[in-house]
Tab-separated table of C-alpha atoms and ligand atoms in Angstrom:
chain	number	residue	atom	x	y	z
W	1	UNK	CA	-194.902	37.161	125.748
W	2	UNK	CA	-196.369	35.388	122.911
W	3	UNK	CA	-200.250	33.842	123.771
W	4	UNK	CA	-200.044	30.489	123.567
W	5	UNK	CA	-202.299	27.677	124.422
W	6	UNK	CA	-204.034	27.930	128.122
W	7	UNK	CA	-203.005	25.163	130.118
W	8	UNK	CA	-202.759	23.962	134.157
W	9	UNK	CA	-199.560	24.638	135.732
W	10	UNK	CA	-199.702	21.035	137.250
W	11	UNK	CA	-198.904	19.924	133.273
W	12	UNK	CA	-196.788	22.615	132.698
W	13	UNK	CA	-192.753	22.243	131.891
W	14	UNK	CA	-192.185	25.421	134.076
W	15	UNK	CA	-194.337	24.234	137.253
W	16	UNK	CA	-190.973	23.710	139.439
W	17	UNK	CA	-191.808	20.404	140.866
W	18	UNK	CA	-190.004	16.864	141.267
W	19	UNK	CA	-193.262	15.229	141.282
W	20	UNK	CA	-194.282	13.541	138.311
W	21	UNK	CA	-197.914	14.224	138.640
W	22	UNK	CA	-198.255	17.214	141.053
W	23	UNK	CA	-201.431	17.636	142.319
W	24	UNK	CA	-204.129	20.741	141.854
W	25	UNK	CA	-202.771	21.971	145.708
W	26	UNK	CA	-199.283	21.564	144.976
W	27	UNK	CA	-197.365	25.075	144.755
W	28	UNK	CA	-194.224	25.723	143.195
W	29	UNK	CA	-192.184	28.400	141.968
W	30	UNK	CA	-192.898	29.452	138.052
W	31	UNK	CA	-189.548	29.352	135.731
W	32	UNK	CA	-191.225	30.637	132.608
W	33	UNK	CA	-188.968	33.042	131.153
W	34	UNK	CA	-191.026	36.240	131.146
W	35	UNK	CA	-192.607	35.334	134.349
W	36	UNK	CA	-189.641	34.092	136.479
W	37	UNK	CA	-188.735	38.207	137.354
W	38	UNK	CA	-192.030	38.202	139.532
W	39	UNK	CA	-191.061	34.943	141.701
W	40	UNK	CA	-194.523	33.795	140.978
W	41	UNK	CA	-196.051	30.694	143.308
W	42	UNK	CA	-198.381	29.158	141.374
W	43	UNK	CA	-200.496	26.351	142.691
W	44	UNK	CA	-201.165	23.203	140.423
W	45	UNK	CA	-204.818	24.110	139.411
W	46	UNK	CA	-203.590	27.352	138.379
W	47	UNK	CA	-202.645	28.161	134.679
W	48	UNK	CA	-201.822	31.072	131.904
W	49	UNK	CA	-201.476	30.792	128.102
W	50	UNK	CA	-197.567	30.662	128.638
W	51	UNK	CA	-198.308	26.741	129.028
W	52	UNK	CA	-196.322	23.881	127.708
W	53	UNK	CA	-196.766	20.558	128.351
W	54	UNK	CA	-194.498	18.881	130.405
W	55	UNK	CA	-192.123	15.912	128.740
W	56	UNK	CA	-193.418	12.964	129.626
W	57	UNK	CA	-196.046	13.186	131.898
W	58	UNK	CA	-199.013	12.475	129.313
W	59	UNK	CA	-201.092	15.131	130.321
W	60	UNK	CA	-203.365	17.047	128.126
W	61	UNK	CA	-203.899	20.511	128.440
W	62	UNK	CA	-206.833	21.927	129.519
W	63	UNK	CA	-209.615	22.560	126.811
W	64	UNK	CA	-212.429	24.438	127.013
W	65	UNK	CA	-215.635	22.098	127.305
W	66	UNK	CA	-217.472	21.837	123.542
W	67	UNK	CA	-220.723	23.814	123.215
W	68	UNK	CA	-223.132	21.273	123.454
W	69	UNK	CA	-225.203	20.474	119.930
W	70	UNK	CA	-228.366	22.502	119.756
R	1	LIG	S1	-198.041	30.176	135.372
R	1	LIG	FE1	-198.134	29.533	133.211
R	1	LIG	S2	-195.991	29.219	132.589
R	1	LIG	FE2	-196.047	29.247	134.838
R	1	LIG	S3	-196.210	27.083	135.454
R	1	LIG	FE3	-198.293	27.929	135.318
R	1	LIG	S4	-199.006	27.453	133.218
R	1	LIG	FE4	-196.759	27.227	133.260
């Protein structure tokens, strides 16, 4: 599986929900294709570097906070 960009499930194309904004408790099946053999239930807050944004929702994906400026 190629590393990609870390990301929340909750914004994530393969997070198995109807919802159009599921929430951080929300768990649903993942359908990546690498991960889909282990029937993973992934909960909204969690996440992986398989990410992709989902179409249309607007969400960003999660970046790491800046260092602040010494
Ligand atoms: S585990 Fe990774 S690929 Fe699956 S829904 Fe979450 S972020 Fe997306």
């Amino acid at each position: 599986m190629a590393a990609g960009q870390w990301g929340n499930c909750k914004g994530c194309r393969y997070f198995s929900s109807n919802n159009p904004n599921p929430s951080d408790n929300e768990t649903q099946r993942c359908m990546q294709a690498d991960l889909k053999a282990f029937d993973l239930k992934v909960s909204g807050a969690s996440g992986c570097n398989a990410f992709e944004a989902r179409a249309g929702t607007g969400q960003k994906p999660y970046q790491e906070p800046a260092q602040p400026a010494h």
